[in-house]
CSV table of C-alpha atoms in Angstrom, one decimal:
chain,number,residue,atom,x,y,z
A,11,UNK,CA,0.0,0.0,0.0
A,12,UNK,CA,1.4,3.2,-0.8
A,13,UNK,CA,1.9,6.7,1.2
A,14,UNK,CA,-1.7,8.0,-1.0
A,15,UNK,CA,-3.3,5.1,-0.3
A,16,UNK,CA,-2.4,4.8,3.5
A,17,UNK,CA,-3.5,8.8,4.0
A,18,UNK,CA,-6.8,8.2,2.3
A,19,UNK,CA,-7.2,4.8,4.2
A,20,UNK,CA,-6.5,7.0,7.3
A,21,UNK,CA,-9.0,9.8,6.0
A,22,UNK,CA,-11.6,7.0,5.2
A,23,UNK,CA,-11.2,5.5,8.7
A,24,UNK,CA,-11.4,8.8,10.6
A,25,UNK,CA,-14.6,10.1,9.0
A,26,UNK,CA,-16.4,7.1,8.0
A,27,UNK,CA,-15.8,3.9,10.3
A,28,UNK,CA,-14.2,5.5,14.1
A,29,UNK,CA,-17.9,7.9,14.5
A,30,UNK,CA,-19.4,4.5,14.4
A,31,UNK,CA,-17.5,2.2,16.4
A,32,UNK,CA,-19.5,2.6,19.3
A,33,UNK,CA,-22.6,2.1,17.0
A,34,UNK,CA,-21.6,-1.2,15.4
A,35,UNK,CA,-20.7,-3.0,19.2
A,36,UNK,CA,-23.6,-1.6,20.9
A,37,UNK,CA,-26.4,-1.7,18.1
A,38,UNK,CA,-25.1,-4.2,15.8
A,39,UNK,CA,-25.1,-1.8,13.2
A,40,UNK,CA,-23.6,-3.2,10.3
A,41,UNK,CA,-20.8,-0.4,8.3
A,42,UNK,CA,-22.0,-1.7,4.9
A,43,UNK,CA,-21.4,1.4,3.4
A,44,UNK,CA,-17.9,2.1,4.6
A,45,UNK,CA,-17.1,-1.4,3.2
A,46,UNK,CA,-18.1,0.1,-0.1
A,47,UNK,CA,-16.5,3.0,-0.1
A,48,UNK,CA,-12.9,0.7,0.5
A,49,UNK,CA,-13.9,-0.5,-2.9
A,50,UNK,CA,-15.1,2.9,-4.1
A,51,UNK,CA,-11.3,3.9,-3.7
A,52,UNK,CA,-9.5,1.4,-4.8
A,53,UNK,CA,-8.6,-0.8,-1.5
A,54,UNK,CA,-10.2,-4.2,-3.7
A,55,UNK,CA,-8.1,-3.8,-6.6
A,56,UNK,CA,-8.9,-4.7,-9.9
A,57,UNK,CA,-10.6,-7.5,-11.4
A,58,UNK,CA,-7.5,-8.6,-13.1
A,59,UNK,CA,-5.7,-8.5,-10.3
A,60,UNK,CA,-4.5,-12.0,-9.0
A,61,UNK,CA,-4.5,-13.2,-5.4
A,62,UNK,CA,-0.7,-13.7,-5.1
A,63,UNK,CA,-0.5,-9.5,-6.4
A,64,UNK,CA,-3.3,-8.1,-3.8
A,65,UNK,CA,-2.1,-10.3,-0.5
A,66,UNK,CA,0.0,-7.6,0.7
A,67,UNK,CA,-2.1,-5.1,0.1
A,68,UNK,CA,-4.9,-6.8,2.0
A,69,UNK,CA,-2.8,-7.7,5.0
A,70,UNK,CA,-2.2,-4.3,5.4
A,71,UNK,CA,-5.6,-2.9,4.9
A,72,UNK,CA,-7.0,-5.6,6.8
A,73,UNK,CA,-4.4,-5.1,10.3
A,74,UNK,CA,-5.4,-1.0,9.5
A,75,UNK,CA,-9.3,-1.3,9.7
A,76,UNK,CA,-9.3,-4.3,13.0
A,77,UNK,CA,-6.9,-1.8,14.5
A,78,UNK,CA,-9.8,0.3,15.2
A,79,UNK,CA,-12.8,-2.0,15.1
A,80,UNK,CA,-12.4,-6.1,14.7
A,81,UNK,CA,-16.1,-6.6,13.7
A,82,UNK,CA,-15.9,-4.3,10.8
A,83,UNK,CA,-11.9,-6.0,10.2
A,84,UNK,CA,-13.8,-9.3,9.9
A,85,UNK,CA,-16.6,-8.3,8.0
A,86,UNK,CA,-14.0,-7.0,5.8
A,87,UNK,CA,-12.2,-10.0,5.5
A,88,UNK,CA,-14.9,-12.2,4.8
A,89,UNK,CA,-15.7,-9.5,1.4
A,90,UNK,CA,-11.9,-10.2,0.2
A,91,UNK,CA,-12.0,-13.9,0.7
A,92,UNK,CA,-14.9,-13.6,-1.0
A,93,UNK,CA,-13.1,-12.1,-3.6
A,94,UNK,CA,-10.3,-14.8,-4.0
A,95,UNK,CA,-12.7,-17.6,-4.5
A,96,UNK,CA,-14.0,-15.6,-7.1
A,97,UNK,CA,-10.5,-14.9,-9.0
A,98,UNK,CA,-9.8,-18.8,-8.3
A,99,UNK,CA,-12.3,-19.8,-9.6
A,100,UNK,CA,-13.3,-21.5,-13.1
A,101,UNK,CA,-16.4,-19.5,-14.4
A,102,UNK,CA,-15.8,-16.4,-16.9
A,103,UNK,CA,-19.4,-15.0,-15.7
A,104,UNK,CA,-18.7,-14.9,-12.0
A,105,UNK,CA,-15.2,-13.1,-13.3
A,106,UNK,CA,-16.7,-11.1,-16.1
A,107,UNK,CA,-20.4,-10.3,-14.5
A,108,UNK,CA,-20.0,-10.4,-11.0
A,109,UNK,CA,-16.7,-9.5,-9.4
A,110,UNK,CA,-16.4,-6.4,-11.2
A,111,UNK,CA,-19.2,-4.8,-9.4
A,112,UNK,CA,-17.3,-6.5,-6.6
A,113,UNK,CA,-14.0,-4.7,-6.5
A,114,UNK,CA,-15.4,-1.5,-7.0
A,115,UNK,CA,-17.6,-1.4,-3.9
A,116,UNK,CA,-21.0,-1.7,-5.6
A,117,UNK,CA,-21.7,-5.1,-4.3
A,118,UNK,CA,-20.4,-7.2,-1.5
A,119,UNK,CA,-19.1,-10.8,-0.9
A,120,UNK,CA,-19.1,-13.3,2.2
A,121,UNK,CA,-17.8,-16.8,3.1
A,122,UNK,CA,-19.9,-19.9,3.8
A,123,UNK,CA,-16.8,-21.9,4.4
A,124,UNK,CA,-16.0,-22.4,8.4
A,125,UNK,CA,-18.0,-25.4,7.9
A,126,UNK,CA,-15.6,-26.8,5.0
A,127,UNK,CA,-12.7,-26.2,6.4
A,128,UNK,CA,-13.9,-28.0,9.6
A,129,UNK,CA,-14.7,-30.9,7.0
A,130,UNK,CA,-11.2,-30.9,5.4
A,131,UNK,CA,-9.9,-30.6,9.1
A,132,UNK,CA,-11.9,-33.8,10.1
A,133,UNK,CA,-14.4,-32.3,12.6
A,134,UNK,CA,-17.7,-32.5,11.1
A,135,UNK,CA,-19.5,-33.6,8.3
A,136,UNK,CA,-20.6,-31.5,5.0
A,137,UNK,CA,-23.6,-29.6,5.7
A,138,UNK,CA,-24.3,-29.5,2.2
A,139,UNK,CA,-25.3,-31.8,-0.2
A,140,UNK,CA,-25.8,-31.0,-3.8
A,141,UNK,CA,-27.2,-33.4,-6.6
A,142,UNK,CA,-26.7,-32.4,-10.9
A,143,UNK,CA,-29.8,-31.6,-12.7
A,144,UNK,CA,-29.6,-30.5,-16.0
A,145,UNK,CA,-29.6,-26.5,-15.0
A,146,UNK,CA,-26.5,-27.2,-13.1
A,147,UNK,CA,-26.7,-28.5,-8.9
A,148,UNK,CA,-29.6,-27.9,-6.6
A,149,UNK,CA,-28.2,-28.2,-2.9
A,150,UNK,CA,-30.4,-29.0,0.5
A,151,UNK,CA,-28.9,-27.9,4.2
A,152,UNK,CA,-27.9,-25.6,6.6
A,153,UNK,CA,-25.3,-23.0,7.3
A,154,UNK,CA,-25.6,-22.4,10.7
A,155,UNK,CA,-23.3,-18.7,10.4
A,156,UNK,CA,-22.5,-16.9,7.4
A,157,UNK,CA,-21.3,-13.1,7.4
A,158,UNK,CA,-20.9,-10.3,5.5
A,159,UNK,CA,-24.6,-10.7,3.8
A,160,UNK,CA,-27.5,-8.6,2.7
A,161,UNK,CA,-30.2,-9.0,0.4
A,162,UNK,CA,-28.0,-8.5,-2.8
A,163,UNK,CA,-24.3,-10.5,-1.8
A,164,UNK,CA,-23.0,-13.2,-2.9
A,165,UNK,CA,-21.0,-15.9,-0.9
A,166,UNK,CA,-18.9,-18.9,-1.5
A,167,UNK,CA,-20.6,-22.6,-0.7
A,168,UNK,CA,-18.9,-26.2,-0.8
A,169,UNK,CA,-21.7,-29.2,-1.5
A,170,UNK,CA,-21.0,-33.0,-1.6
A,171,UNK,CA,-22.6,-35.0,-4.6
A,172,UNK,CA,-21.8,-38.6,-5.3
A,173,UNK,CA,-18.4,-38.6,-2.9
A,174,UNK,CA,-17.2,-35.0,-4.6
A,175,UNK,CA,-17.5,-31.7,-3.5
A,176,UNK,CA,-18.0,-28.6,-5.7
A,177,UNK,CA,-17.3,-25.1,-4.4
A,178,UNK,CA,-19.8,-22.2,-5.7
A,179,UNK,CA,-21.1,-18.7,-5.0
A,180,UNK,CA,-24.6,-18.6,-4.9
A,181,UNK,CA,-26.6,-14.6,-4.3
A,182,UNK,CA,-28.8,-14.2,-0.9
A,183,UNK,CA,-31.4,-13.7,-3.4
A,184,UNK,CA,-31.3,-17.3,-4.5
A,185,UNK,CA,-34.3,-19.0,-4.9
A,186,UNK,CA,-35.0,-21.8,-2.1
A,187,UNK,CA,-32.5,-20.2,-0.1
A,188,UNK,CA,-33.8,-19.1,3.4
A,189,UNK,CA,-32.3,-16.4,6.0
A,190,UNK,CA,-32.6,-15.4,9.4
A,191,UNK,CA,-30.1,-12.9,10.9
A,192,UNK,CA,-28.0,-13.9,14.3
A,193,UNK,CA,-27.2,-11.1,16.7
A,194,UNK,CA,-27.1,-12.7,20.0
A,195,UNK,CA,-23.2,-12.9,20.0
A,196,UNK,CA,-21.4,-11.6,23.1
A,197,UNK,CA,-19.6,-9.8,20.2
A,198,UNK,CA,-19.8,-9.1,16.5
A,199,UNK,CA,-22.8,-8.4,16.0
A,200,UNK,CA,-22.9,-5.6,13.0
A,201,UNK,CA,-20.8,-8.2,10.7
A,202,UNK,CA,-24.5,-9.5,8.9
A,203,UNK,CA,-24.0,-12.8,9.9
A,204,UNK,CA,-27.2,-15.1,8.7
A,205,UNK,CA,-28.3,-18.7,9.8
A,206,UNK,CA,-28.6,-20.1,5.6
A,207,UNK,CA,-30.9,-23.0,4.9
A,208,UNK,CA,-30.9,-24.4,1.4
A,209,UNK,CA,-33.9,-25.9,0.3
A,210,UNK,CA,-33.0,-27.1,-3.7
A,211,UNK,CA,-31.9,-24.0,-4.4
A,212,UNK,CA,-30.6,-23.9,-7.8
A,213,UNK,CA,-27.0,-23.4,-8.9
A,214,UNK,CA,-26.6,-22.5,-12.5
A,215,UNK,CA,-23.6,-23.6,-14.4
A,216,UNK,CA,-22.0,-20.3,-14.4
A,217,UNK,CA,-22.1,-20.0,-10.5
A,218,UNK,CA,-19.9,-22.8,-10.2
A,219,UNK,CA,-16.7,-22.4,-9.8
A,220,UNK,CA,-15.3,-25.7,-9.9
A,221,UNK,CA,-15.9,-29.2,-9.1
A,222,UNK,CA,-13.0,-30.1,-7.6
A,223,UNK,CA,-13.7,-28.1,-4.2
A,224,UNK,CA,-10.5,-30.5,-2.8
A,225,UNK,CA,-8.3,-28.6,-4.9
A,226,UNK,CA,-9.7,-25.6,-4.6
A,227,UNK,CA,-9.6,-25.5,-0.7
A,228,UNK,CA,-5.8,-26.5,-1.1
A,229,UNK,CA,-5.0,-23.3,-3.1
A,230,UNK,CA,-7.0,-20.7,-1.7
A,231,UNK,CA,-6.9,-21.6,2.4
A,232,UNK,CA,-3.0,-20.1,2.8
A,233,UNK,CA,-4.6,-16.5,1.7
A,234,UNK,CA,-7.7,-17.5,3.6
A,235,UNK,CA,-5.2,-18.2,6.6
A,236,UNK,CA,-2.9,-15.0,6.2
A,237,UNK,CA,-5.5,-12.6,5.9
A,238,UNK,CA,-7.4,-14.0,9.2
A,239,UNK,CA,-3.8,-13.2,11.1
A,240,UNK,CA,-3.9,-9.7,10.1
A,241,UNK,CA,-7.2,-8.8,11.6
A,242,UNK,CA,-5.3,-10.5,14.8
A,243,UNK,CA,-2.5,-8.1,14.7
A,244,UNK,CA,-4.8,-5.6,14.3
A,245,UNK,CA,-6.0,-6.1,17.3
A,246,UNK,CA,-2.9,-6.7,19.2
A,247,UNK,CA,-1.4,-3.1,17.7
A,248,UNK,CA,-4.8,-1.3,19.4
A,249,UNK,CA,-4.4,-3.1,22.9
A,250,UNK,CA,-0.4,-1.9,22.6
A,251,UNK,CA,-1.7,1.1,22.4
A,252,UNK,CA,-4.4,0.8,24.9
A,253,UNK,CA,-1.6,-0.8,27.6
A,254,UNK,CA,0.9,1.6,27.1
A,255,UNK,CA,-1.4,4.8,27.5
A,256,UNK,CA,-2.5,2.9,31.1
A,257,UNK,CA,1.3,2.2,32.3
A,258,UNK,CA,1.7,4.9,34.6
A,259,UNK,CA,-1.7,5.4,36.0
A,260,UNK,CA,-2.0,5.2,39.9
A,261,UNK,CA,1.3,5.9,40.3
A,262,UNK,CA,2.2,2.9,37.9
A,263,UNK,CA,0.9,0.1,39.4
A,264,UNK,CA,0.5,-2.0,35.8
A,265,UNK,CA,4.0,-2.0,35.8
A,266,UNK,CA,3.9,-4.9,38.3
A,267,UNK,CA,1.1,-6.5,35.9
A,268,UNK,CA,2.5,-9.7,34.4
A,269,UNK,CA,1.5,-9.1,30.9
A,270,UNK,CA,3.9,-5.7,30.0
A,271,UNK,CA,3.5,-4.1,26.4
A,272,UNK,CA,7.1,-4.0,25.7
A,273,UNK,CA,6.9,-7.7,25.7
A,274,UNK,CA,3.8,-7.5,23.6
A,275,UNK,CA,5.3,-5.4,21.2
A,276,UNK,CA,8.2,-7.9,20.2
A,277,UNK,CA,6.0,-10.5,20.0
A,278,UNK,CA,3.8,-8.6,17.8
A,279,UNK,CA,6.5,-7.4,15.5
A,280,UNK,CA,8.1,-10.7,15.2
A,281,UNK,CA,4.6,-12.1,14.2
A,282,UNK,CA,4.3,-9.3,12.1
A,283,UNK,CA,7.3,-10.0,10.3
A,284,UNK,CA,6.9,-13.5,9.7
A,285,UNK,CA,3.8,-12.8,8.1
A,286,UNK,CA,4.6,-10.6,5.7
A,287,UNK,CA,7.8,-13.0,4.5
A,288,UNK,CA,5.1,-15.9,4.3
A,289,UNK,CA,2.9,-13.6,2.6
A,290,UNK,CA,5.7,-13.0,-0.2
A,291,UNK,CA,7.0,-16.7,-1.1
A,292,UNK,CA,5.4,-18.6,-3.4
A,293,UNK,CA,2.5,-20.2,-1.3
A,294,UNK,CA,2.8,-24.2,-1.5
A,295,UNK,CA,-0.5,-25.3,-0.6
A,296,UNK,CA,1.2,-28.6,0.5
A,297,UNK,CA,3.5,-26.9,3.0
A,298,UNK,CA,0.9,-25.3,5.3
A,299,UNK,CA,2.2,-25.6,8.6
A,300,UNK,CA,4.2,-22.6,9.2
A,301,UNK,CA,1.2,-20.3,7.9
A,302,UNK,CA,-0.9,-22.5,10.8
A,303,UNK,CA,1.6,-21.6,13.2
A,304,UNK,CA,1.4,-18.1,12.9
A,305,UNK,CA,-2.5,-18.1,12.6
A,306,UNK,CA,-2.1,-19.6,15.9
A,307,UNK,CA,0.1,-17.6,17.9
A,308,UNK,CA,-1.4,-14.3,16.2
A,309,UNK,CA,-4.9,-16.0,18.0
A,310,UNK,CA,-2.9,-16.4,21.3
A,311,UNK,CA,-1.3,-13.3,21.6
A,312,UNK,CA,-4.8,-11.1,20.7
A,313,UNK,CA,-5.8,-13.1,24.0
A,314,UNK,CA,-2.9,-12.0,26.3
A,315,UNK,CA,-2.6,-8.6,24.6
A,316,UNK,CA,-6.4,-8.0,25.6
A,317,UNK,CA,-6.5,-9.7,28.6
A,318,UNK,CA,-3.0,-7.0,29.7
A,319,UNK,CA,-5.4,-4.3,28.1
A,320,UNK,CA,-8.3,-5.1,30.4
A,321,UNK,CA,-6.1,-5.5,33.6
A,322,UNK,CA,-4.8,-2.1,32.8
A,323,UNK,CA,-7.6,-0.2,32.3
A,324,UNK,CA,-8.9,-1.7,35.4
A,325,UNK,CA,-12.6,-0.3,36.7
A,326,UNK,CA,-13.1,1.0,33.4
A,327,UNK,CA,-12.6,-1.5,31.3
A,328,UNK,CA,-15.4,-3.5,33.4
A,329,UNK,CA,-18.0,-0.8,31.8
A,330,UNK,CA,-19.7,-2.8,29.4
A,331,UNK,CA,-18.9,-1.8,25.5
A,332,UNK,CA,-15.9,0.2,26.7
A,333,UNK,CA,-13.2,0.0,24.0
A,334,UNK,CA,-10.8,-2.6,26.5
A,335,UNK,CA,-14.1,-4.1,27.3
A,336,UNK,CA,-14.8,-4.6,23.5
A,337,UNK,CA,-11.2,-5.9,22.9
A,338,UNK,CA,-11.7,-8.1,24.6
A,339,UNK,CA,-14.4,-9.7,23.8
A,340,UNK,CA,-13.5,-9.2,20.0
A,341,UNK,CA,-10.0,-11.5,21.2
A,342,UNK,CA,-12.3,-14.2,22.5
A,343,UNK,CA,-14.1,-14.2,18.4
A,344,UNK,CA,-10.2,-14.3,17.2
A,345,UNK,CA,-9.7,-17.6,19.6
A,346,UNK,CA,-12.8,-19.4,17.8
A,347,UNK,CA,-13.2,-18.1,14.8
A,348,UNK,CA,-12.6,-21.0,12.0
A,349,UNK,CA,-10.1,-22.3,12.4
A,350,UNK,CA,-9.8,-22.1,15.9
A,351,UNK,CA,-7.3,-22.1,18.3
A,352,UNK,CA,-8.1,-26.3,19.1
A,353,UNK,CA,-8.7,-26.7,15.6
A,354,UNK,CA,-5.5,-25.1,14.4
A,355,UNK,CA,-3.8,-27.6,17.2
A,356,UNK,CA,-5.2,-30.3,15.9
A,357,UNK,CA,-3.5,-30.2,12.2
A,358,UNK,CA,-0.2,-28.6,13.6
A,359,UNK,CA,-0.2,-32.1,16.0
């Protein structure tokens, strides 16, 4: 990201997300339209552009916007994963109809795959099952969470038919597809997130974008990995912050507090760093295990960070929806948010 781009990211942030920060935890009110104005200006790229060319970008736009509010870092992520499958994927229309509306902020994306990934992971069954027709697939289940929707996104889906599995987008204004909103979450809550039920909805041809979703999953999860650890470190550079503007309150006690930002800091950085070299090698979806490892310890540190954040802050950070208090709740959603931390343990084991 260049200097231009990092001032009008900074510009964007200021007058469009930080007013409503308070808004989006409290109410969750959902910052659809600052989302689109990051494509409005160019944060999405171009439809051209490939995944490998835009990671670096997005790990930095992605760390900027969780710095100040995780739900809308999330909700963002979930758009540019969305995005990837897209450019990934096998069908001209999707790349010629749909994701150039996409990149430019007119239209949104989310991601249906925590349950996937669980699959691939060995944890649970396929909640979707899918059987050819001669319009293309109609699929039956549920997805119990899926974010970043409104009436007019799209997001990615994996079905099983006949001991395969195709990966596809499919609109919210499918037909046979059902939704009903979830905001009960101790956190989160302005991120859109929808319960999905699939009743034979349809998937045309032209929505698929391929049938070998094994494959797929293989090239796309290190970018679906990465760009998950920078809405981590995000969050770790804002509790930093929030610990080292509490050191030397009452007569500074938090210096005898275990958790001391100095040590976060290193931490953070060397995360930070490693990150950013994984994020500009060649990504061998066979070799997977150090971009787990990171996505772990970025998960682990968010915890302590928030939890030294809290401790700090004390009294006030016990006020409900106070910005330690939201941390660190937000930390919690980093710990099990697909993969989670015992998930991620599992396939490092």
């Amino acid at each position: 990201m260049n200097v231009k781009h990092v001032s009008g990211l900074e510009a964007l942030i200021q007058q469009s997300l930080k007013p409503i920060v308070r808004e989006i935890d409290e109410q969750g009110v959902y910052p659809v339209q600052f989302l689109k104005l990051l494509g409005k200006h160019g944060f999405f790229g171009s439809a051209d552009d490939s995944p490998a060319k835009l990671l670096k970008p997005y790990l930095a736009l992605l760390e900027e916007v969780s710095s100040v509010c995780v739900s809308t870092g999330f909700s963002l992520w979930c758009h540019l994963a969305g995005l990837t499958y897209m450019r990934c994927g096998n069908s001209t229309y999707i790349k010629e109809r749909i994701l150039p509306a996409m990149v430019r902020g007119n239209n949104l994306a989310g991601t249906g795959l925590s349950n996937p990934m669980k699959f691939y992971a060995g944890l649970e069954p396929l909640h979707l099952k899918a059987r050819k027709t001669q319009e293309g697939y109609r699929i039956r289940g549920t997805l119990p969470f899926v974010s970043n929707l409104a009436p007019e996104h799209w997001f990615g889906v994996i079905a099983e038919h006949c001991g395969q599995r195709l990966v596809a987008v499919v609109p919210c204004w499918a037909q046979g597809l059902t939704m009903q909103e979830k905001a009960d979450f101790m956190a989160l809550n302005g991120t859109g997130t929808f319960c999905c039920k699939f009743n034979d909805t349809l998937l045309p041809a032209e929505w698929i974008l391929s049938e070998d979703a094994d494959q797929f999953v293989l090239r796309i999860r290190p970018y679906f990995l990465l760009t998950q650890a920078a809405v981590g470190l995000g969050l770790i550079k804002a509790c930093i912050a929030g610990m080292e503007t509490s050191l030397d309150k009452q007569n500074g006690v938090n210096h005898f507090v275990e958790i001391q930002p100095e040590q976060v800091r290193e931490n953070y950085l060397q995360l930070r760093d490693r990150l950013w070299e994984l994020s500009g090698t060649t990504l061998d979806p066979h070799r997977l295990r150090p971009i787990l490892e990171v996505r772990l310890q970025v998960a682990k540190l968010a915890l302590t960070a928030a939890q030294g954040e809290f401790l700090y802050r004390g009294a006030a950070a016990y006020v409900l929806h106070s910005p330690a208090n939201r941390r660190l709740r937000e930390a919690h959603f980093m710990a099990i948010l697909t993969p989670a931390l015992k998930h991620l343990s599992k396939m490092l084991a």
